[in-house]
mmCIF file with all atom_site columns, C-alpha atoms in Angstrom:
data_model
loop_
_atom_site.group_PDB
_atom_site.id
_atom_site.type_symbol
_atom_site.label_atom_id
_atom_site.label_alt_id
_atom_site.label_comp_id
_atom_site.label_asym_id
_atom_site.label_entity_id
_atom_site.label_seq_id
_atom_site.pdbx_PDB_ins_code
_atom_site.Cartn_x
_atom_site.Cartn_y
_atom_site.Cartn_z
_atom_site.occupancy
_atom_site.B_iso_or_equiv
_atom_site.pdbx_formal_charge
_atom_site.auth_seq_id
_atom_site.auth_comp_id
_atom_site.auth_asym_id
_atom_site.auth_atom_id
_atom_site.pdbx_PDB_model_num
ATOM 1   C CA . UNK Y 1 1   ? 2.807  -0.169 -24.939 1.00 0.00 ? 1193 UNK Y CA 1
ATOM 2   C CA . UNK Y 1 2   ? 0.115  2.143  -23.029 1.00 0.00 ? 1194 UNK Y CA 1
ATOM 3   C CA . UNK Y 1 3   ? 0.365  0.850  -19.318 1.00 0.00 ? 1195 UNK Y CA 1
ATOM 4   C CA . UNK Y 1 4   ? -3.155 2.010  -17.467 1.00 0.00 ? 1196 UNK Y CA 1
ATOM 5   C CA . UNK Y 1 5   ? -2.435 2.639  -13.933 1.00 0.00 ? 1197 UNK Y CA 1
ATOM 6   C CA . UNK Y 1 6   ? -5.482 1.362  -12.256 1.00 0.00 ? 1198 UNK Y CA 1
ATOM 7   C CA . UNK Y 1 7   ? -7.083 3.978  -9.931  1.00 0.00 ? 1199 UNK Y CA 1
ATOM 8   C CA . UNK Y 1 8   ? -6.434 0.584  -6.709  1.00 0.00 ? 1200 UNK Y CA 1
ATOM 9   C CA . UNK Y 1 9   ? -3.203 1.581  -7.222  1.00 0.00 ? 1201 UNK Y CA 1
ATOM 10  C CA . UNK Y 1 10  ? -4.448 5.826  -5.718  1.00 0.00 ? 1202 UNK Y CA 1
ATOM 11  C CA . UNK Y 1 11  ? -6.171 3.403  -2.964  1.00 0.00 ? 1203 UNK Y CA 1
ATOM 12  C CA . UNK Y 1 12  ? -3.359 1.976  -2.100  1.00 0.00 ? 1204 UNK Y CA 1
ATOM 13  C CA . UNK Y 1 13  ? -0.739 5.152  -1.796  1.00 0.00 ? 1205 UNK Y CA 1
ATOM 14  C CA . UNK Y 1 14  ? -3.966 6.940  0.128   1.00 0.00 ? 1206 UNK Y CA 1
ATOM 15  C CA . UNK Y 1 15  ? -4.424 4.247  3.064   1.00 0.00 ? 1207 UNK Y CA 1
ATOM 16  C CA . UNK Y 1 16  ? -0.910 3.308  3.137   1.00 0.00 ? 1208 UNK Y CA 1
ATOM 17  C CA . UNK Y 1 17  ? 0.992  3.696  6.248   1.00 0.00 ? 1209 UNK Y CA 1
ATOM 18  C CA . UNK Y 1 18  ? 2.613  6.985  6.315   1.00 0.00 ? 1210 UNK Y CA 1
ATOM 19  C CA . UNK Y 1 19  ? 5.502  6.057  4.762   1.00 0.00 ? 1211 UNK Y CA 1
ATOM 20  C CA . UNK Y 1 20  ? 7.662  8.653  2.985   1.00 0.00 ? 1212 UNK Y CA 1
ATOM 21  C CA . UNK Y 1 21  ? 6.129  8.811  -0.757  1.00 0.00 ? 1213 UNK Y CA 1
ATOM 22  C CA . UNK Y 1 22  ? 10.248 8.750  -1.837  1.00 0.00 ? 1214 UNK Y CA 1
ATOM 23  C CA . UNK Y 1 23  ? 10.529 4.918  -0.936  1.00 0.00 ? 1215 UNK Y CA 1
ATOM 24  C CA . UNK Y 1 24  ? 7.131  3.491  -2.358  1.00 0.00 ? 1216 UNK Y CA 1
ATOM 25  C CA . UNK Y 1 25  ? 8.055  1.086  -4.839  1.00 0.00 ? 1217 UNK Y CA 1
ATOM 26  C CA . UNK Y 1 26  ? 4.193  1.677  -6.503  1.00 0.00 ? 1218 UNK Y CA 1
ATOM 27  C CA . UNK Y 1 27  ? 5.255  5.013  -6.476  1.00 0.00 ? 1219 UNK Y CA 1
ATOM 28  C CA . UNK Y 1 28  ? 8.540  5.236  -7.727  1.00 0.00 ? 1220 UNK Y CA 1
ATOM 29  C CA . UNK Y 1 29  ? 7.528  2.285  -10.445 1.00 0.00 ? 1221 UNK Y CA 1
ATOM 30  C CA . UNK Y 1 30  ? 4.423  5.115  -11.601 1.00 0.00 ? 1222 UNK Y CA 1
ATOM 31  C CA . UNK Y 1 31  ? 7.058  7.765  -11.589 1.00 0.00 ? 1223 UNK Y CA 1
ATOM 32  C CA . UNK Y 1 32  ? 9.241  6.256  -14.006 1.00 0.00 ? 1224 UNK Y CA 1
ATOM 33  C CA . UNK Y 1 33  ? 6.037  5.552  -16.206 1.00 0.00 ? 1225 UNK Y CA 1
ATOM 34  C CA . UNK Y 1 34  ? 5.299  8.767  -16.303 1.00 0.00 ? 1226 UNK Y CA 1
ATOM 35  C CA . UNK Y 1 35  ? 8.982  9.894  -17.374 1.00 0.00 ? 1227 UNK Y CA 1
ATOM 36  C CA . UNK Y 1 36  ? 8.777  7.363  -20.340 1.00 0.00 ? 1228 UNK Y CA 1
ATOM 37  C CA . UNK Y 1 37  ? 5.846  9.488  -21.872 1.00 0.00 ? 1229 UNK Y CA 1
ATOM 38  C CA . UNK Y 1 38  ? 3.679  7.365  -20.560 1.00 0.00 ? 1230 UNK Y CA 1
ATOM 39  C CA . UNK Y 1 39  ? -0.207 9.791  -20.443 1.00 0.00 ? 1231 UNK Y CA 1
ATOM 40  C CA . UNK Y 1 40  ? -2.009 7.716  -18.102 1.00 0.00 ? 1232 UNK Y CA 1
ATOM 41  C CA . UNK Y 1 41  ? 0.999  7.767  -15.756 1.00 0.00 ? 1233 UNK Y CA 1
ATOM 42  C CA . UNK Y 1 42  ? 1.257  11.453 -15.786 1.00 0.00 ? 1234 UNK Y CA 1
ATOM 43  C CA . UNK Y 1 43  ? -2.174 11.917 -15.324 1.00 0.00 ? 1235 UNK Y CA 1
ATOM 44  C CA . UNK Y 1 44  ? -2.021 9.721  -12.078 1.00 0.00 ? 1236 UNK Y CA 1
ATOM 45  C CA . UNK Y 1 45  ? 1.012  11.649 -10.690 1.00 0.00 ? 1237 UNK Y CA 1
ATOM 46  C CA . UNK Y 1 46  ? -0.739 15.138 -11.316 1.00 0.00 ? 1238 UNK Y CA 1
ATOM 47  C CA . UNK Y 1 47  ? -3.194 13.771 -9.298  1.00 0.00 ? 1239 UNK Y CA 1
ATOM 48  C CA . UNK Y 1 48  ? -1.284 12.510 -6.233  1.00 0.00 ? 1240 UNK Y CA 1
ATOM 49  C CA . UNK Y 1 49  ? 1.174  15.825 -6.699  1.00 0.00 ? 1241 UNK Y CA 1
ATOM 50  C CA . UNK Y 1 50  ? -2.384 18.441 -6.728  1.00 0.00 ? 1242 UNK Y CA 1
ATOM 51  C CA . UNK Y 1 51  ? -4.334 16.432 -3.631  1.00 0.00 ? 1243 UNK Y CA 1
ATOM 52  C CA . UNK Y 1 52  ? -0.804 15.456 -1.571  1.00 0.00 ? 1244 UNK Y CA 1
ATOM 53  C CA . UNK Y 1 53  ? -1.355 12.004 -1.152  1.00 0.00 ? 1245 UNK Y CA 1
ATOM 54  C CA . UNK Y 1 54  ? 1.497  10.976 0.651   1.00 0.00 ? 1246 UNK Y CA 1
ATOM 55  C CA . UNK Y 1 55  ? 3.382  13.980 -1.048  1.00 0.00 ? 1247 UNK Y CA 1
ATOM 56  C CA . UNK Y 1 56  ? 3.906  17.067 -0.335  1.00 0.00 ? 1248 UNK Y CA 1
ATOM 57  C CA . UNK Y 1 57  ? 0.620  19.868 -1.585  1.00 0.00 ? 1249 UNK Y CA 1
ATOM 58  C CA . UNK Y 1 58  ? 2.743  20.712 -4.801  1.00 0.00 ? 1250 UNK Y CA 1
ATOM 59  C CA . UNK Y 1 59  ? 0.145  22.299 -6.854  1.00 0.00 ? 1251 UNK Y CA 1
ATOM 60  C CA . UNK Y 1 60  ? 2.628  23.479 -9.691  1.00 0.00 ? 1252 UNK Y CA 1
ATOM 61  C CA . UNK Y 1 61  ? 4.177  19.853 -10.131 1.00 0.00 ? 1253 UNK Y CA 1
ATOM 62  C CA . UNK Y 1 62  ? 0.598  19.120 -10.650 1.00 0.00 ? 1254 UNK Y CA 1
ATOM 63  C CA . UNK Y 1 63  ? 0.087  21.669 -13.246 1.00 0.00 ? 1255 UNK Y CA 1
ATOM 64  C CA . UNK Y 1 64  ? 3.286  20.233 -15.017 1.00 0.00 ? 1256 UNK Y CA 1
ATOM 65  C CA . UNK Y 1 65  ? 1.919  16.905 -14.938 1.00 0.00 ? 1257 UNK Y CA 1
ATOM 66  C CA . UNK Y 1 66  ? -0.903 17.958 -16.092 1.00 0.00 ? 1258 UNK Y CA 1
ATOM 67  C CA . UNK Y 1 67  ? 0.065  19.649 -19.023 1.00 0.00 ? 1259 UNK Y CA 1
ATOM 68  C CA . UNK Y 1 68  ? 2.642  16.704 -20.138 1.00 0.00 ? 1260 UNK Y CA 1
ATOM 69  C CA . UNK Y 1 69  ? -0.502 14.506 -20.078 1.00 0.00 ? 1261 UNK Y CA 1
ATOM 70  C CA . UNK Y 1 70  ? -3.274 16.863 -21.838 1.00 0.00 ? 1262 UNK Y CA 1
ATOM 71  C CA . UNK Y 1 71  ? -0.629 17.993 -24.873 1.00 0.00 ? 1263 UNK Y CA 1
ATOM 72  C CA . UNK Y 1 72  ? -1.037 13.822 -25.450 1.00 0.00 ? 1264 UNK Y CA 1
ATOM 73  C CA . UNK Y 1 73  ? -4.598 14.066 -25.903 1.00 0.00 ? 1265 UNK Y CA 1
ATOM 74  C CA . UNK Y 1 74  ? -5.541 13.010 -22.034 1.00 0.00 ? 1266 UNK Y CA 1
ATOM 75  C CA . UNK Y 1 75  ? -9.368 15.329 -21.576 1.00 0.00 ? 1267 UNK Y CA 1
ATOM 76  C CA . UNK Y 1 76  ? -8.837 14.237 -17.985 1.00 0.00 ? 1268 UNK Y CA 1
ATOM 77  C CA . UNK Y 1 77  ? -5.705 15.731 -17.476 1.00 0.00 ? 1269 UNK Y CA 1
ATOM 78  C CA . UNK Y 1 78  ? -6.840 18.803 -19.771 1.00 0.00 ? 1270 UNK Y CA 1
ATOM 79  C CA . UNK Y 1 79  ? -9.563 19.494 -17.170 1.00 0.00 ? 1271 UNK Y CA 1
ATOM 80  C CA . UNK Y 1 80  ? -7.606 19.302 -14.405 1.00 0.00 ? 1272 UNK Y CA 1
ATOM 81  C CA . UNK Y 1 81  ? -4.877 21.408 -15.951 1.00 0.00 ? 1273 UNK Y CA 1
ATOM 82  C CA . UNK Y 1 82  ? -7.305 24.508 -17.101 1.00 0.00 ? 1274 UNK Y CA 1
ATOM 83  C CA . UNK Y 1 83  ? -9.066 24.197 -13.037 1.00 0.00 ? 1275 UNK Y CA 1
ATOM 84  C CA . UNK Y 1 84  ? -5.718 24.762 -11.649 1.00 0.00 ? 1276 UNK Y CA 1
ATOM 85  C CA . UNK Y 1 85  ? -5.113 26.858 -13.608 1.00 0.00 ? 1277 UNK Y CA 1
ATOM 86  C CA . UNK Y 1 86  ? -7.530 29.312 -12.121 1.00 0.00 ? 1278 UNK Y CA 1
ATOM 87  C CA . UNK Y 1 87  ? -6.532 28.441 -9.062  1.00 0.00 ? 1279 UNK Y CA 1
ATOM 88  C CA . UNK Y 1 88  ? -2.779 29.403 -9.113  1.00 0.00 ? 1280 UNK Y CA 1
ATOM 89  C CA . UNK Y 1 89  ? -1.033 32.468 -9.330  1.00 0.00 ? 1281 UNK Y CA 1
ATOM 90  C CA . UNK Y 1 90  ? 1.168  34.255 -12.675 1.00 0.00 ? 1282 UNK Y CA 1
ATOM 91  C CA . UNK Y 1 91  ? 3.988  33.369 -10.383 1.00 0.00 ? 1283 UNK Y CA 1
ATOM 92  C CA . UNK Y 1 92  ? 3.108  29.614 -9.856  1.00 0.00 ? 1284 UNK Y CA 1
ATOM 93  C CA . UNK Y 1 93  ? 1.952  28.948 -13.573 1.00 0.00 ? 1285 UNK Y CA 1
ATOM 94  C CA . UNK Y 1 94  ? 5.182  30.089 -14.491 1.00 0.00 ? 1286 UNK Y CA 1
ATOM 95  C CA . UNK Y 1 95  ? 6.939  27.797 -12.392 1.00 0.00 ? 1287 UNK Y CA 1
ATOM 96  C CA . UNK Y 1 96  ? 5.163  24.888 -13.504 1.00 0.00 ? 1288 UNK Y CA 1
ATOM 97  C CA . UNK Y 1 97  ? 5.881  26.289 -17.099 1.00 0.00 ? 1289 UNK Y CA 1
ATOM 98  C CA . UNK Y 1 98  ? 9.731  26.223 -16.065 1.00 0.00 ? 1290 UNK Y CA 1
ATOM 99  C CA . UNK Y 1 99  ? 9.265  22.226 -14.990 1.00 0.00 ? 1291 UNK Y CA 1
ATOM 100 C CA . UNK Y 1 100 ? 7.833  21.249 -18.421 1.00 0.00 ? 1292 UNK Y CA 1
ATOM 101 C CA . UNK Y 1 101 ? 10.780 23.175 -19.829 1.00 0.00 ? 1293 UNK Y CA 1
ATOM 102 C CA . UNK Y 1 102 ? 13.122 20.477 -17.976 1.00 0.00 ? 1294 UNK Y CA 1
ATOM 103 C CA . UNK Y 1 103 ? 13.362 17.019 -18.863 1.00 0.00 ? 1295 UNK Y CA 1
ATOM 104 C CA . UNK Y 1 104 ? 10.534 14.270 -17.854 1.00 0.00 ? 1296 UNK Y CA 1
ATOM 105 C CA . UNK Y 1 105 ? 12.350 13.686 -14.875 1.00 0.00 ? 1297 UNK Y CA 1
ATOM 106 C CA . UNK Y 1 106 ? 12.797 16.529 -13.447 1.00 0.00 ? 1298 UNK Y CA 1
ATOM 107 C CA . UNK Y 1 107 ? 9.294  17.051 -13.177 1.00 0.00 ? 1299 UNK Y CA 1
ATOM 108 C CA . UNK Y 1 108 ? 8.301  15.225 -9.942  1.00 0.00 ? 1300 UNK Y CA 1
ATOM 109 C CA . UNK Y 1 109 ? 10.480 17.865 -7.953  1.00 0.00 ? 1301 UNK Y CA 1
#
């Protein structure tokens, strides 16, 4: 089963008090999602990851996330992949090459 994350859900990590992004439940609950495979979930983490919504600016976690959703067929996430990908350097697109080597989990670090 394809769970959608609905985009309230981005609303509600953005004007949530500043709480550390480790011990949101919404969070951690679209995390694990997005380590089952699930597109729409990884799509919604390479989002938070890329603008640093209550995490830390990590641009090549993004890229990861990115790519784990596009090779499913996500266009979104294929968009947002190839504009980072501009964006980042040999070193960093390596990097987030290296994370999509590891398992899903692995990923979000």
């Amino acid at each position: 089963m394809n769970r959608v994350v609905p985009a309230f859900l981005l609303v509600v990590l953005c004007l949530a008090p500043a709480a550390r992004a480790a011990d949101d439940p919404v969070l951690a609950s679209l995390r694990v999602a997005a380590e089952r495979g699930e597109v729409d979930a990884q799509y919604e983490l390479g989002v938070l990851y890329e603008f640093g919504f209550h995490l830390p600016d990590h641009r090549v976690t993004a890229l990861a996330w990115y790519t784990r959703a596009a090779e499913q067929g996500n266009a979104a996430a294929a968009k947002r992949r190839d504009l980072l990908k501009t964006e980042l350097s040999a070193l960093e697109i390596e990097q987030a090459g290296r994370l999509l080597a590891a398992p899903a989990a692995t990923a979000q670090r």
